[in-house]
Amino acid sequence: MTSSFIKLDDSPMFQKQLFSLEETADELKERCQKLFKGCNKFMEALGEAYNGETSFADSLEVFGSGQDDPVSLSIGGPVISKFITTLRELASFKELLRSQVEHVLIDRLTEFMTVDLQDVKDSRRRFDKAVHSYDQSREKFVSLKKTTPGDIVIELEEDLQNSKSAFEKSRLNLVNSLMNIEVKKKYEFLESISAIMDSHLRYFKLGYDLLSQMEPYIHQVLTYAHHSKEMANIEQDKLEKRILEYRTQAELENIQASHNTEPLPGADGTHVIGLNSYKSFEAGMQSATKGEASNWPFLVKM
């Protein structure tokens, strides 16, 4: 790496090496800019994912997490509350990863572009200015005539020495700036990107650990929901069967009544058919629709 400048004398080879390193720095800057855009999009996506999961948790809370609300209790509100807590924790993991992308990758990349790469540009500008000043001083000194007063000669000679000193200083500063890029590019990006991959590892591990703890509870809820669905289907089938029997009986009674020439009088002279059957059906319907309060046997323990 340092072999790029074995000799620091201002020579054509030295200038060629400077030019080559500056080209490399310019190309690296373009790549950094593209990476920066990608990092920002990634960070924005993580922020949107965090907002989306938080919004989902909020909507679940509105939907059914009321503790004393009969509707919430009937749809499993206490169970949903536990899931809401888990979703909020998962969202916090996303926010942690987003923060890591911002500080470990984007901030360091920004510093590399605005400090290190910018220093190369500024050093080149100062060097060009020093070259111009040095060239002017040499031209003035070379153009001196033998008749030039001694004090002017001394002044121009001093100016030439100052210009040369500034030129050498700016030339070597440019070398330092370029070599700083050469050194940092060997580790800066690997360090940042590997740190982000480690952040991903911790992000997924946190999520895995949390959901692993919830896994038995989740399966218990799924089993209960499946069993409840089966029982509800059985009750629904029974209800449909009773409705069919009721309709069939009513139709038979209507047919029988239509063949009777004389109606059976009631106490007030009205025709009474199947009153007891209707009351029996009404009682059955009320019993089927009211039901018992749901029990959630897995609310206490996970």
Short mmCIF file of N, CA and C in Angstrom, two decimals, residues 60-196:
data_model
loop_
_atom_site.label_atom_id
_atom_site.label_comp_id
_atom_site.label_asym_id
_atom_site.label_seq_id
_atom_site.Cartn_x
_atom_site.Cartn_y
_atom_site.Cartn_z
N LEU A 60 -55.84 -4.10 16.41
CA LEU A 60 -56.26 -5.25 17.21
C LEU A 60 -56.74 -4.82 18.59
N GLU A 61 -56.07 -3.81 19.13
CA GLU A 61 -56.47 -3.32 20.45
C GLU A 61 -57.87 -2.72 20.40
N VAL A 62 -58.14 -1.95 19.36
CA VAL A 62 -59.47 -1.38 19.18
C VAL A 62 -60.50 -2.48 18.94
N PHE A 63 -60.09 -3.50 18.20
CA PHE A 63 -61.01 -4.56 17.80
C PHE A 63 -61.51 -5.40 18.97
N GLY A 64 -60.59 -5.82 19.84
CA GLY A 64 -61.08 -6.77 20.83
C GLY A 64 -60.30 -6.93 22.10
N SER A 65 -59.63 -5.90 22.55
CA SER A 65 -58.84 -6.09 23.76
C SER A 65 -59.51 -5.55 25.02
N GLY A 66 -60.79 -5.16 24.92
CA GLY A 66 -61.48 -4.68 26.10
C GLY A 66 -61.65 -5.79 27.13
N GLN A 67 -61.35 -5.51 28.38
CA GLN A 67 -61.39 -6.54 29.41
C GLN A 67 -62.81 -6.81 29.91
N ASP A 68 -63.64 -5.78 29.98
CA ASP A 68 -64.99 -5.93 30.53
C ASP A 68 -66.07 -5.80 29.47
N ASP A 69 -65.67 -5.72 28.23
CA ASP A 69 -66.60 -5.58 27.13
C ASP A 69 -67.13 -6.96 26.73
N PRO A 70 -68.44 -7.19 26.78
CA PRO A 70 -68.99 -8.51 26.44
C PRO A 70 -68.61 -8.96 25.03
N VAL A 71 -68.61 -8.03 24.08
CA VAL A 71 -68.25 -8.39 22.71
C VAL A 71 -66.78 -8.83 22.66
N SER A 72 -65.91 -8.08 23.33
CA SER A 72 -64.49 -8.43 23.34
C SER A 72 -64.27 -9.81 23.97
N LEU A 73 -64.99 -10.07 25.05
CA LEU A 73 -64.86 -11.38 25.70
C LEU A 73 -65.33 -12.50 24.79
N SER A 74 -66.39 -12.24 24.02
CA SER A 74 -66.95 -13.29 23.16
C SER A 74 -66.04 -13.62 21.99
N ILE A 75 -65.20 -12.67 21.56
CA ILE A 75 -64.31 -12.92 20.42
C ILE A 75 -62.88 -13.22 20.85
N GLY A 76 -62.67 -13.38 22.16
CA GLY A 76 -61.34 -13.75 22.64
C GLY A 76 -60.45 -12.58 22.94
N GLY A 77 -61.02 -11.49 23.43
CA GLY A 77 -60.24 -10.28 23.73
C GLY A 77 -59.03 -10.50 24.61
N PRO A 78 -59.15 -11.23 25.72
CA PRO A 78 -57.98 -11.45 26.58
C PRO A 78 -56.83 -12.16 25.85
N VAL A 79 -57.17 -13.07 24.96
CA VAL A 79 -56.14 -13.75 24.17
C VAL A 79 -55.48 -12.77 23.21
N ILE A 80 -56.32 -11.96 22.56
CA ILE A 80 -55.82 -10.97 21.60
C ILE A 80 -54.87 -10.00 22.30
N SER A 81 -55.17 -9.65 23.55
CA SER A 81 -54.31 -8.72 24.29
C SER A 81 -52.88 -9.26 24.42
N LYS A 82 -52.76 -10.56 24.65
CA LYS A 82 -51.42 -11.16 24.74
C LYS A 82 -50.70 -11.08 23.40
N PHE A 83 -51.42 -11.29 22.32
CA PHE A 83 -50.81 -11.21 20.99
C PHE A 83 -50.41 -9.77 20.65
N ILE A 84 -51.20 -8.81 21.12
CA ILE A 84 -50.87 -7.40 20.89
C ILE A 84 -49.53 -7.06 21.53
N THR A 85 -49.33 -7.52 22.75
CA THR A 85 -48.05 -7.28 23.44
C THR A 85 -46.88 -7.85 22.65
N THR A 86 -47.07 -9.05 22.13
CA THR A 86 -46.01 -9.69 21.33
C THR A 86 -45.72 -8.90 20.07
N LEU A 87 -46.77 -8.45 19.39
CA LEU A 87 -46.59 -7.67 18.15
C LEU A 87 -45.84 -6.37 18.42
N ARG A 88 -46.13 -5.74 19.53
CA ARG A 88 -45.43 -4.49 19.86
C ARG A 88 -43.94 -4.76 20.13
N GLU A 89 -43.64 -5.87 20.76
CA GLU A 89 -42.23 -6.22 20.99
C GLU A 89 -41.52 -6.50 19.67
N LEU A 90 -42.19 -7.20 18.77
CA LEU A 90 -41.60 -7.47 17.45
C LEU A 90 -41.35 -6.17 16.70
N ALA A 91 -42.28 -5.22 16.83
CA ALA A 91 -42.10 -3.92 16.18
C ALA A 91 -40.89 -3.19 16.75
N SER A 92 -40.68 -3.31 18.06
CA SER A 92 -39.53 -2.65 18.68
C SER A 92 -38.21 -3.23 18.16
N PHE A 93 -38.22 -4.51 17.81
CA PHE A 93 -37.01 -5.12 17.23
C PHE A 93 -36.71 -4.51 15.86
N LYS A 94 -37.75 -4.24 15.10
CA LYS A 94 -37.57 -3.60 13.79
C LYS A 94 -37.00 -2.20 13.95
N GLU A 95 -37.48 -1.48 14.94
CA GLU A 95 -36.98 -0.13 15.19
C GLU A 95 -35.51 -0.17 15.62
N LEU A 96 -35.15 -1.19 16.38
CA LEU A 96 -33.75 -1.34 16.79
C LEU A 96 -32.85 -1.59 15.57
N LEU A 97 -33.31 -2.43 14.66
CA LEU A 97 -32.54 -2.70 13.44
C LEU A 97 -32.44 -1.45 12.59
N ARG A 98 -33.53 -0.70 12.48
CA ARG A 98 -33.52 0.54 11.71
C ARG A 98 -32.51 1.52 12.29
N SER A 99 -32.47 1.61 13.61
CA SER A 99 -31.53 2.50 14.28
C SER A 99 -30.08 2.08 14.01
N GLN A 100 -29.84 0.77 13.98
CA GLN A 100 -28.49 0.28 13.69
C GLN A 100 -28.06 0.62 12.27
N VAL A 101 -28.98 0.47 11.33
CA VAL A 101 -28.67 0.83 9.93
C VAL A 101 -28.32 2.31 9.84
N GLU A 102 -29.04 3.13 10.58
CA GLU A 102 -28.80 4.57 10.54
C GLU A 102 -27.44 4.94 11.12
N HIS A 103 -27.13 4.41 12.29
CA HIS A 103 -25.93 4.86 13.00
C HIS A 103 -24.66 4.10 12.57
N VAL A 104 -24.80 2.80 12.35
CA VAL A 104 -23.62 1.99 12.04
C VAL A 104 -23.22 2.10 10.57
N LEU A 105 -24.21 2.27 9.71
CA LEU A 105 -23.92 2.27 8.27
C LEU A 105 -24.05 3.65 7.65
N ILE A 106 -25.22 4.26 7.78
CA ILE A 106 -25.47 5.53 7.09
C ILE A 106 -24.60 6.65 7.65
N ASP A 107 -24.53 6.76 8.96
CA ASP A 107 -23.73 7.84 9.56
C ASP A 107 -22.25 7.70 9.20
N ARG A 108 -21.74 6.48 9.25
CA ARG A 108 -20.32 6.27 8.92
C ARG A 108 -20.06 6.49 7.44
N LEU A 109 -21.01 6.09 6.62
CA LEU A 109 -20.86 6.31 5.18
C LEU A 109 -20.90 7.80 4.86
N THR A 110 -21.79 8.51 5.55
CA THR A 110 -21.88 9.96 5.36
C THR A 110 -20.58 10.64 5.76
N GLU A 111 -20.02 10.22 6.88
CA GLU A 111 -18.75 10.81 7.33
C GLU A 111 -17.63 10.53 6.34
N PHE A 112 -17.61 9.32 5.79
CA PHE A 112 -16.56 8.97 4.83
C PHE A 112 -16.65 9.86 3.59
N MET A 113 -17.90 10.12 3.15
CA MET A 113 -18.06 10.94 1.93
C MET A 113 -17.81 12.42 2.20
N THR A 114 -18.33 12.91 3.32
CA THR A 114 -18.27 14.35 3.57
C THR A 114 -16.97 14.80 4.23
N VAL A 115 -16.23 13.87 4.82
CA VAL A 115 -14.97 14.23 5.47
C VAL A 115 -13.77 13.70 4.68
N ASP A 116 -13.69 12.40 4.54
CA ASP A 116 -12.49 11.80 3.92
C ASP A 116 -12.41 12.08 2.42
N LEU A 117 -13.49 11.77 1.70
CA LEU A 117 -13.47 12.02 0.26
C LEU A 117 -13.45 13.51 -0.06
N GLN A 118 -14.15 14.29 0.75
CA GLN A 118 -14.14 15.74 0.54
C GLN A 118 -12.76 16.32 0.81
N ASP A 119 -12.03 15.73 1.74
CA ASP A 119 -10.68 16.20 2.03
C ASP A 119 -9.76 16.01 0.82
N VAL A 120 -9.97 14.94 0.07
CA VAL A 120 -9.19 14.74 -1.16
C VAL A 120 -9.48 15.85 -2.15
N LYS A 121 -10.75 16.18 -2.29
CA LYS A 121 -11.13 17.24 -3.22
C LYS A 121 -10.55 18.59 -2.79
N ASP A 122 -10.64 18.88 -1.49
CA ASP A 122 -10.11 20.14 -0.99
C ASP A 122 -8.58 20.19 -1.11
N SER A 123 -7.93 19.06 -0.86
CA SER A 123 -6.46 19.01 -0.97
C SER A 123 -6.02 19.22 -2.41
N ARG A 124 -6.75 18.66 -3.35
CA ARG A 124 -6.44 18.86 -4.76
C ARG A 124 -6.61 20.33 -5.15
N ARG A 125 -7.65 20.97 -4.63
CA ARG A 125 -7.87 22.38 -4.94
C ARG A 125 -6.74 23.24 -4.38
N ARG A 126 -6.33 22.97 -3.14
CA ARG A 126 -5.22 23.73 -2.55
C ARG A 126 -3.91 23.46 -3.29
N PHE A 127 -3.73 22.23 -3.72
CA PHE A 127 -2.51 21.88 -4.46
C PHE A 127 -2.46 22.61 -5.80
N ASP A 128 -3.57 22.65 -6.51
CA ASP A 128 -3.62 23.36 -7.80
C ASP A 128 -3.32 24.85 -7.62
N LYS A 129 -3.86 25.40 -6.53
CA LYS A 129 -3.61 26.81 -6.25
C LYS A 129 -2.12 27.04 -5.94
N ALA A 130 -1.52 26.13 -5.19
CA ALA A 130 -0.09 26.25 -4.84
C ALA A 130 0.79 26.08 -6.07
N VAL A 131 0.39 25.19 -6.97
CA VAL A 131 1.15 25.00 -8.22
C VAL A 131 1.15 26.27 -9.04
N HIS A 132 -0.02 26.89 -9.15
CA HIS A 132 -0.14 28.13 -9.92
C HIS A 132 0.72 29.23 -9.30
N SER A 133 0.68 29.35 -7.98
CA SER A 133 1.46 30.38 -7.29
C SER A 133 2.96 30.12 -7.44
N TYR A 134 3.35 28.86 -7.36
CA TYR A 134 4.76 28.49 -7.50
C TYR A 134 5.27 28.77 -8.91
N ASP A 135 4.45 28.46 -9.90
CA ASP A 135 4.83 28.73 -11.29
C ASP A 135 5.02 30.22 -11.54
N GLN A 136 4.13 31.03 -10.97
CA GLN A 136 4.25 32.48 -11.14
C GLN A 136 5.54 33.01 -10.49
N SER A 137 5.82 32.50 -9.30
CA SER A 137 7.03 32.95 -8.59
C SER A 137 8.30 32.57 -9.36
N ARG A 138 8.32 31.40 -9.92
CA ARG A 138 9.48 30.97 -10.70
C ARG A 138 9.65 31.81 -11.97
N GLU A 139 8.53 32.10 -12.62
CA GLU A 139 8.60 32.93 -13.83
C GLU A 139 9.15 34.32 -13.51
N LYS A 140 8.68 34.86 -12.41
CA LYS A 140 9.17 36.19 -12.03
C LYS A 140 10.66 36.15 -11.70
N PHE A 141 11.07 35.12 -10.99
CA PHE A 141 12.47 35.04 -10.58
C PHE A 141 13.38 34.79 -11.79
N VAL A 142 12.94 33.93 -12.69
CA VAL A 142 13.75 33.63 -13.88
C VAL A 142 13.88 34.83 -14.80
N SER A 143 12.84 35.66 -14.81
CA SER A 143 12.83 36.82 -15.72
C SER A 143 13.64 38.01 -15.19
N LEU A 144 14.25 37.83 -14.03
CA LEU A 144 15.06 38.93 -13.48
C LEU A 144 16.24 39.26 -14.41
N LYS A 145 16.55 40.53 -14.46
CA LYS A 145 17.69 40.98 -15.25
C LYS A 145 18.87 41.30 -14.32
N LYS A 146 20.03 41.36 -14.94
CA LYS A 146 21.22 41.65 -14.15
C LYS A 146 21.16 43.04 -13.53
N THR A 147 20.38 43.90 -14.14
CA THR A 147 20.28 45.28 -13.64
C THR A 147 19.23 45.44 -12.55
N THR A 148 18.55 44.34 -12.23
CA THR A 148 17.50 44.42 -11.21
C THR A 148 18.12 44.73 -9.86
N PRO A 149 17.56 45.70 -9.15
CA PRO A 149 18.09 46.05 -7.82
C PRO A 149 18.13 44.84 -6.89
N GLY A 150 19.10 44.84 -6.02
CA GLY A 150 19.30 43.70 -5.12
C GLY A 150 18.13 43.44 -4.18
N ASP A 151 17.51 44.51 -3.69
CA ASP A 151 16.40 44.30 -2.76
C ASP A 151 15.21 43.60 -3.43
N ILE A 152 14.99 43.89 -4.71
CA ILE A 152 13.90 43.24 -5.45
C ILE A 152 14.24 41.77 -5.68
N VAL A 153 15.53 41.53 -5.98
CA VAL A 153 15.97 40.14 -6.17
C VAL A 153 15.74 39.34 -4.89
N ILE A 154 16.13 39.94 -3.77
CA ILE A 154 15.94 39.25 -2.48
C ILE A 154 14.45 38.99 -2.21
N GLU A 155 13.63 39.97 -2.52
CA GLU A 155 12.18 39.84 -2.30
C GLU A 155 11.59 38.73 -3.15
N LEU A 156 11.97 38.69 -4.44
CA LEU A 156 11.44 37.66 -5.33
C LEU A 156 11.98 36.27 -4.96
N GLU A 157 13.22 36.25 -4.51
CA GLU A 157 13.79 34.97 -4.09
C GLU A 157 13.07 34.43 -2.85
N GLU A 158 12.76 35.33 -1.94
CA GLU A 158 12.01 34.92 -0.73
C GLU A 158 10.61 34.45 -1.10
N ASP A 159 10.00 35.17 -2.03
CA ASP A 159 8.66 34.78 -2.49
C ASP A 159 8.70 33.40 -3.16
N LEU A 160 9.78 33.15 -3.91
CA LEU A 160 9.93 31.86 -4.57
C LEU A 160 10.06 30.74 -3.54
N GLN A 161 10.84 30.98 -2.51
CA GLN A 161 11.02 29.96 -1.47
C GLN A 161 9.71 29.67 -0.73
N ASN A 162 8.96 30.74 -0.44
CA ASN A 162 7.65 30.57 0.23
C ASN A 162 6.68 29.79 -0.65
N SER A 163 6.68 30.12 -1.93
CA SER A 163 5.78 29.43 -2.86
C SER A 163 6.15 27.96 -2.98
N LYS A 164 7.46 27.70 -3.03
CA LYS A 164 7.90 26.32 -3.12
C LYS A 164 7.53 25.54 -1.86
N SER A 165 7.67 26.18 -0.71
CA SER A 165 7.32 25.53 0.55
C SER A 165 5.82 25.21 0.60
N ALA A 166 5.00 26.17 0.15
CA ALA A 166 3.55 25.94 0.12
C ALA A 166 3.20 24.83 -0.87
N PHE A 167 3.92 24.82 -1.99
CA PHE A 167 3.70 23.78 -3.00
C PHE A 167 4.01 22.40 -2.43
N GLU A 168 5.15 22.27 -1.76
CA GLU A 168 5.54 20.98 -1.19
C GLU A 168 4.56 20.53 -0.11
N LYS A 169 4.15 21.50 0.69
CA LYS A 169 3.21 21.16 1.77
C LYS A 169 1.88 20.67 1.20
N SER A 170 1.34 21.39 0.23
CA SER A 170 0.06 21.00 -0.36
C SER A 170 0.18 19.69 -1.13
N ARG A 171 1.34 19.46 -1.76
CA ARG A 171 1.56 18.22 -2.50
C ARG A 171 1.53 17.02 -1.57
N LEU A 172 2.21 17.13 -0.45
CA LEU A 172 2.25 16.02 0.50
C LEU A 172 0.93 15.87 1.26
N ASN A 173 0.22 16.98 1.46
CA ASN A 173 -1.12 16.89 2.07
C ASN A 173 -2.06 16.10 1.17
N LEU A 174 -1.94 16.32 -0.13
CA LEU A 174 -2.76 15.56 -1.08
C LEU A 174 -2.42 14.08 -1.02
N VAL A 175 -1.13 13.79 -0.88
CA VAL A 175 -0.71 12.39 -0.73
C VAL A 175 -1.35 11.77 0.52
N ASN A 176 -1.31 12.50 1.62
CA ASN A 176 -1.91 11.99 2.86
C ASN A 176 -3.41 11.75 2.72
N SER A 177 -4.09 12.67 2.07
CA SER A 177 -5.54 12.53 1.88
C SER A 177 -5.87 11.30 1.04
N LEU A 178 -5.11 11.11 -0.03
CA LEU A 178 -5.34 9.96 -0.90
C LEU A 178 -5.01 8.65 -0.20
N MET A 179 -3.92 8.65 0.54
CA MET A 179 -3.54 7.42 1.24
C MET A 179 -4.50 7.11 2.38
N ASN A 180 -5.11 8.14 2.95
CA ASN A 180 -6.13 7.92 3.97
C ASN A 180 -7.31 7.14 3.39
N ILE A 181 -7.69 7.49 2.16
CA ILE A 181 -8.76 6.76 1.48
C ILE A 181 -8.33 5.32 1.21
N GLU A 182 -7.09 5.17 0.75
CA GLU A 182 -6.58 3.83 0.44
C GLU A 182 -6.56 2.95 1.68
N VAL A 183 -6.22 3.53 2.81
CA VAL A 183 -6.17 2.76 4.06
C VAL A 183 -7.58 2.42 4.54
N LYS A 184 -8.45 3.41 4.58
CA LYS A 184 -9.78 3.21 5.15
C LYS A 184 -10.65 2.27 4.33
N LYS A 185 -10.48 2.30 3.03
CA LYS A 185 -11.35 1.46 2.21
C LYS A 185 -11.08 -0.03 2.44
N LYS A 186 -9.95 -0.35 3.07
CA LYS A 186 -9.63 -1.74 3.35
C LYS A 186 -10.48 -2.32 4.49
N TYR A 187 -10.99 -1.46 5.37
CA TYR A 187 -11.73 -1.96 6.53
C TYR A 187 -13.05 -1.24 6.80
N GLU A 188 -13.16 0.01 6.36
CA GLU A 188 -14.32 0.82 6.73
C GLU A 188 -15.64 0.17 6.34
N PHE A 189 -15.74 -0.29 5.10
CA PHE A 189 -17.01 -0.84 4.61
C PHE A 189 -17.25 -2.24 5.14
N LEU A 190 -16.20 -3.03 5.20
CA LEU A 190 -16.36 -4.38 5.76
C LEU A 190 -16.82 -4.31 7.21
N GLU A 191 -16.26 -3.39 7.95
CA GLU A 191 -16.62 -3.25 9.37
C GLU A 191 -18.08 -2.84 9.52
N SER A 192 -18.52 -1.86 8.74
CA SER A 192 -19.89 -1.37 8.85
C SER A 192 -20.90 -2.41 8.39
N ILE A 193 -20.63 -3.02 7.24
CA ILE A 193 -21.58 -3.97 6.67
C ILE A 193 -21.66 -5.24 7.52
N SER A 194 -20.53 -5.71 8.01
CA SER A 194 -20.56 -6.89 8.88
C SER A 194 -21.29 -6.58 10.19
N ALA A 195 -21.18 -5.35 10.66
CA ALA A 195 -21.92 -4.94 11.87
C ALA A 195 -23.42 -4.96 11.61
N ILE A 196 -23.82 -4.55 10.41
CA ILE A 196 -25.25 -4.58 10.06
C ILE A 196 -25.74 -6.02 9.95
#
